[in-house]
Amino acid sequence: MYEVKFNIVTPLWTGDSERKGGTVRETGIIGSLRWWYEILVRGLGGTACDPTNTLCNNDAFCDACSLFGCTGRSRKFKLEVVMPEEKKGESDDKTNVLGFMLKDGSVTLKFVPLKEIEGEEWVLLNETIKLIARYGALGGRTAQGNGVIKLVDNENHLDRLASKYNACIPAFLRPAKSFDYLQGKEFYDLRDFVSLLYVLEFDESIDMLRDSLDINSHLSVLWNRYHVLPIAPNVRRALRSSTISKDLFGGKGRGSRVFVSHGYTDEHSENTVRFRIFAFVRGKEEDRKKFCQTVESTLRDGLGEFLIRTSKGKKGISVKVEPFQTVYGEQIIANMRKGGDR
Ligand SMILES: [Zn+2]
């Protein structure tokens, strides 16, 4: 059995459009894990279908369906979500936008094998979880702030397995060209991935100036209770105002390719939060570099305008936005191939 323990950093959404987000549902976690597993597998040259529109079946299936199942083929594992004892999660069902938060304690995911899981699949699953925790987000509504997690135990026995299996993974994966029904689709792919970590610094404590921040009152509970600063909508508005292609933000039945977290306090700072942006920018390396440069200049020069309420007439609040870390999917892939840690 394989266990992963993590803290919830920004609210975790595992509901669907009909359901409330105030619990952690296994199906929501599995769906998200699969989504990231697909991204990793494609980036490594393997094959992953879109499970909502696929011809995979028990006779012919992609690398993701091999582990997660498809029509006529069951998933190879059962997932158990274990909550900390006596620490019930809090949520605000009235607003239905917050997702699930824990004041203290960690969530544990237990992966119980139901069939034999290949060593390569364990390693890919472990890499998937690290990818989510380090550069992405777990669950749903991750384009709107939710899903940042922090692993509690970074070391586990699968890390030791990784050096043994990483070299075997390319041969283990099924080449995409052998699947006709997967050709010509615009899938999310780790090769197109970029993750940007930002530090947002105010010149006075956030508690003091929060009334001046243009934050939805439904969301302000997040700061009051958890010190999560719900700025994802502001960051998205700023980015949409830039020269970044509108297509990347989704719409017309297409999902967003740009994801933005809320602000979270890593260092218990009174005037600083971090947030992350990750995106899937198709095209060449230059296109991704240009995307990162545009994000940086847009946020540095313009985020304040989208964050501070001007109607209140409070002037002179200074906002500093600094990039902290930029990681490209190709770097993650290269490091994995070397068998090293990132
Ligand atoms: Zn499939």
XYZ file of C-alpha atoms and ligand atoms in Angstrom:
343
model
C 0.000 0.000 0.000
C 1.106 3.510 -0.773
C 0.194 6.516 1.357
C 0.452 10.209 0.676
C -0.091 12.764 3.390
C -0.693 16.405 2.616
C -1.905 19.690 4.030
C -4.570 21.704 2.276
C -3.107 25.103 1.409
C -5.926 26.595 -0.662
C -9.439 25.086 -0.563
C -9.788 21.662 -2.080
C -12.689 21.231 -4.477
C -13.770 17.654 -5.118
C -17.445 18.251 -5.846
C -18.999 18.658 -9.246
C -21.187 21.411 -10.621
C -24.259 19.972 -8.877
C -22.723 19.137 -5.554
C -21.458 21.123 -2.642
C -17.727 21.279 -2.181
C -17.707 20.923 1.580
C -16.263 17.422 1.777
C -13.420 15.496 0.203
C -14.806 12.987 -2.253
C -12.681 10.099 -3.491
C -14.080 10.397 -7.004
C -12.979 14.021 -7.221
C -9.455 13.145 -6.106
C -9.226 10.200 -8.499
C -10.464 12.327 -11.402
C -7.816 14.930 -10.699
C -5.046 12.370 -10.232
C -5.981 10.831 -13.541
C -5.946 14.220 -15.286
C -2.387 14.880 -14.087
C -1.308 11.301 -14.770
C -2.485 11.741 -18.361
C -0.471 14.949 -18.647
C 2.666 13.271 -17.334
C 2.250 10.184 -19.516
C 1.783 12.276 -22.681
C 4.802 14.383 -21.794
C 6.908 11.244 -21.490
C 5.816 10.037 -24.926
C 3.068 7.678 -23.783
C -0.632 7.673 -24.529
C -3.608 8.934 -22.589
C -7.143 9.336 -23.858
C -9.796 11.758 -22.696
C -11.878 9.432 -20.508
C -15.077 11.353 -21.292
C -14.691 10.655 -25.008
C -12.719 7.517 -25.723
C -12.731 4.181 -27.488
C -10.435 2.552 -24.939
C -11.735 -0.825 -23.763
C -10.387 -3.943 -22.145
C -8.811 -5.153 -25.402
C -7.078 -1.912 -26.364
C -6.405 0.795 -23.830
C -4.077 3.713 -23.242
C -1.513 4.081 -20.441
C -3.919 6.048 -18.255
C -6.733 3.508 -18.685
C -4.254 0.759 -17.802
C -4.067 2.118 -14.247
C -7.336 4.053 -13.901
C -9.614 1.765 -15.896
C -12.145 2.295 -18.684
C -15.216 0.548 -20.086
C -14.886 -3.144 -19.284
C -11.737 -2.641 -17.276
C -11.650 -1.765 -13.593
C -9.244 0.573 -11.836
C -6.190 -1.164 -10.392
C -6.500 0.458 -6.987
C -8.969 1.690 -4.441
C -8.451 5.111 -2.904
C -9.243 5.821 0.728
C -9.260 9.386 1.997
C -8.427 9.575 5.691
C -9.188 12.766 7.594
C -7.429 13.790 10.783
C -9.277 12.559 13.849
C -11.261 15.056 15.879
C -10.375 17.789 13.434
C -13.426 18.194 11.342
C -13.057 20.193 8.213
C -14.854 23.453 7.824
C -16.689 24.652 4.831
C -19.237 27.223 3.937
C -22.013 25.453 2.116
C -23.974 28.641 1.636
C -21.541 30.077 -0.836
C -20.600 26.793 -2.482
C -17.457 28.360 -3.865
C -14.960 27.649 -1.187
C -14.273 23.961 -1.330
C -12.842 22.155 1.639
C -10.396 23.596 4.174
C -8.774 22.205 7.274
C -7.682 24.464 10.067
C -5.193 21.879 11.324
C -4.079 18.421 10.431
C -3.416 16.555 7.224
C -5.331 14.474 4.743
C -3.988 11.015 3.939
C -4.595 9.258 0.642
C -4.277 5.484 0.863
C -3.834 3.624 -2.396
C -4.916 0.021 -1.937
C -4.033 -2.216 -4.915
C -6.909 -4.317 -6.257
C -4.824 -5.818 -9.071
C -1.129 -5.981 -9.708
C 0.268 -2.506 -10.329
C 3.469 -2.383 -12.370
C 6.544 -0.772 -10.825
C 6.508 1.848 -13.587
C 2.901 2.720 -12.748
C 3.719 3.229 -9.083
C 6.569 5.518 -10.044
C 4.362 7.465 -12.467
C 1.681 7.828 -9.793
C 4.242 9.094 -7.308
C 5.626 11.559 -9.861
C 2.076 12.692 -10.600
C 1.488 13.566 -6.962
C 4.769 15.468 -6.747
C 3.906 17.352 -9.910
C 0.589 18.421 -8.392
C 2.098 19.453 -5.062
C 5.101 21.310 -6.447
C 3.792 22.956 -9.561
C 0.054 22.433 -9.947
C -3.099 21.944 -7.905
C -5.355 19.074 -6.855
C -9.086 18.643 -7.422
C -11.398 20.922 -9.360
C -11.717 24.681 -9.897
C -7.949 24.942 -10.049
C -8.226 27.757 -12.578
C -10.075 29.748 -9.888
C -7.749 29.449 -6.927
C -8.419 26.031 -5.429
C -6.274 22.969 -4.870
C -2.797 23.965 -3.679
C -1.490 21.226 -1.397
C 1.720 20.673 0.520
C 3.120 17.189 0.977
C 3.908 16.366 4.568
C 6.233 13.435 3.923
C 8.285 14.160 0.875
C 10.262 10.970 1.151
C 8.730 7.594 0.545
C 9.805 4.212 -0.730
C 8.609 5.051 -4.237
C 11.265 7.740 -4.496
C 13.854 5.024 -4.076
C 12.095 2.914 -6.692
C 12.117 5.823 -9.126
C 15.814 5.580 -9.950
C 15.306 1.939 -10.867
C 12.244 2.473 -13.030
C 12.713 5.867 -14.647
C 14.989 4.423 -17.318
C 12.363 1.766 -18.135
C 9.406 4.130 -18.420
C 9.835 5.145 -22.103
C 9.781 1.483 -23.144
C 6.877 0.791 -20.791
C 4.595 3.473 -22.257
C 2.432 2.881 -25.323
C 3.368 5.128 -28.270
C 0.568 7.562 -29.142
C 0.754 6.925 -32.876
C -0.702 3.444 -32.431
C -4.060 4.926 -31.356
C -6.071 6.326 -34.288
C -8.773 7.906 -32.150
C -6.277 10.012 -30.238
C -4.775 11.771 -33.248
C -5.175 15.491 -33.811
C -6.577 16.335 -30.377
C -5.443 19.254 -28.248
C -4.684 17.424 -25.040
C -2.993 18.878 -21.998
C 0.633 17.761 -22.169
C 3.553 18.198 -19.779
C 5.762 19.313 -22.686
C 3.568 22.434 -22.984
C 3.539 23.052 -19.246
C 4.948 25.992 -17.352
C 4.592 26.747 -13.651
C 5.238 30.173 -12.145
C 5.463 30.904 -8.459
C 4.979 34.512 -7.381
C 5.430 36.507 -4.214
C 2.995 39.353 -3.632
C 4.108 41.909 -1.096
C 2.056 44.764 0.330
C 3.588 47.712 2.128
C 1.427 47.167 5.190
C -0.176 44.170 6.851
C -2.946 42.496 4.894
C -5.199 42.617 7.966
C -4.912 46.406 7.943
C -5.664 46.943 4.299
C -8.023 44.123 3.451
C -11.014 46.479 3.206
C -9.157 48.218 0.420
C -8.713 44.990 -1.496
C -11.201 44.285 -4.235
C -12.147 40.832 -2.985
C -15.514 39.147 -3.271
C -17.221 39.190 0.131
C -18.141 35.498 -0.241
C -14.454 34.768 -0.463
C -13.164 37.075 2.246
C -14.020 34.391 4.817
C -10.984 32.571 3.478
C -8.658 35.252 4.744
C -10.447 35.669 8.047
C -10.394 31.978 8.873
C -7.436 30.522 7.038
C -5.190 33.306 5.843
C -5.861 32.355 2.267
C -6.056 35.559 0.240
C -8.593 34.858 -2.520
C -6.922 36.781 -5.311
C -7.236 34.249 -8.138
C -10.110 36.184 -9.788
C -8.044 39.391 -9.659
C -4.978 37.719 -11.140
C -7.084 36.189 -13.906
C -8.636 39.558 -14.728
C -5.190 41.127 -14.907
C -3.915 38.370 -17.198
C -6.981 38.578 -19.430
C -6.304 42.280 -19.887
C -2.860 41.497 -21.307
C -1.785 40.448 -24.781
C -1.979 36.756 -23.823
C -4.218 34.922 -26.277
C -7.827 34.827 -25.034
C -8.049 31.223 -26.246
C -5.840 30.174 -23.342
C -8.545 31.186 -20.871
C -11.107 28.740 -22.249
C -14.742 29.278 -23.136
C -16.977 27.964 -25.917
C -16.860 24.479 -24.455
C -13.098 24.495 -24.042
C -11.369 24.342 -20.697
C -8.964 27.009 -19.537
C -5.288 26.374 -20.199
C -4.292 28.944 -17.572
C -4.678 28.092 -13.880
C -4.280 30.504 -10.986
C -4.129 29.825 -7.259
C -5.269 32.028 -4.435
C -2.616 33.654 -2.269
C -1.308 31.634 0.649
C 1.012 32.481 3.483
C 3.968 30.175 3.605
C 6.106 32.046 6.064
C 3.422 33.403 8.388
C 4.159 36.806 6.991
C 1.714 39.633 7.679
C 2.171 41.407 4.396
C 3.243 38.731 1.932
C 1.478 35.901 0.154
C 2.573 33.489 -2.524
C 0.516 32.333 -5.435
C 1.101 30.112 -8.403
C 0.103 30.165 -12.019
C 0.416 27.181 -14.277
C -0.431 26.914 -17.919
C -0.298 24.686 -20.967
C 1.019 26.779 -23.833
C 1.199 24.881 -27.086
C 3.830 25.715 -29.653
C 7.541 26.185 -29.295
C 9.759 26.859 -26.319
C 9.886 30.542 -27.347
C 6.103 30.718 -27.091
C 6.215 29.527 -23.496
C 9.043 31.926 -22.666
C 7.073 34.777 -24.173
C 4.011 33.747 -22.162
C 6.070 33.867 -18.955
C 7.496 37.276 -19.829
C 4.035 38.661 -20.537
C 2.686 37.264 -17.265
C 5.583 38.797 -15.390
C 5.318 42.273 -16.879
C 1.510 42.276 -16.635
C 1.487 41.365 -12.968
C 4.413 43.564 -12.021
C 2.946 46.659 -13.632
C -0.753 45.982 -13.433
C -1.888 43.608 -10.680
C -2.279 46.433 -8.165
C -4.896 48.054 -10.355
C -6.959 44.844 -10.284
C -6.429 44.271 -6.576
C -6.984 47.610 -4.876
C -10.444 49.168 -4.676
C -10.182 52.595 -6.179
C -13.707 53.641 -5.186
C -12.658 53.726 -1.551
C -10.325 56.505 -2.459
C -7.468 54.991 -0.552
C -4.375 55.797 -2.476
C -0.782 54.973 -2.056
C -1.076 51.247 -1.359
C 1.936 49.743 -2.942
C 1.946 46.208 -4.308
C 5.095 44.423 -5.307
C 4.847 41.296 -7.440
C 8.014 39.281 -7.872
C 8.543 35.982 -9.674
C 10.008 33.444 -7.307
C 10.365 30.376 -9.478
C 9.657 29.436 -13.081
C 9.708 25.788 -14.103
C 9.056 24.395 -17.573
C 7.570 20.968 -18.204
C 10.585 20.049 -20.327
C 12.817 20.587 -17.282
C 10.617 18.321 -15.179
C 10.758 15.650 -17.881
C 14.539 15.964 -18.246
C 15.025 15.626 -14.504
C 12.760 12.611 -14.342
C 14.685 10.951 -17.164
C 17.910 11.517 -15.273
C 16.282 9.812 -12.312
C 17.036 12.821 -10.168
C 14.857 14.826 -7.866
C 13.700 18.306 -8.725
Zn -7.752 5.394 -22.398
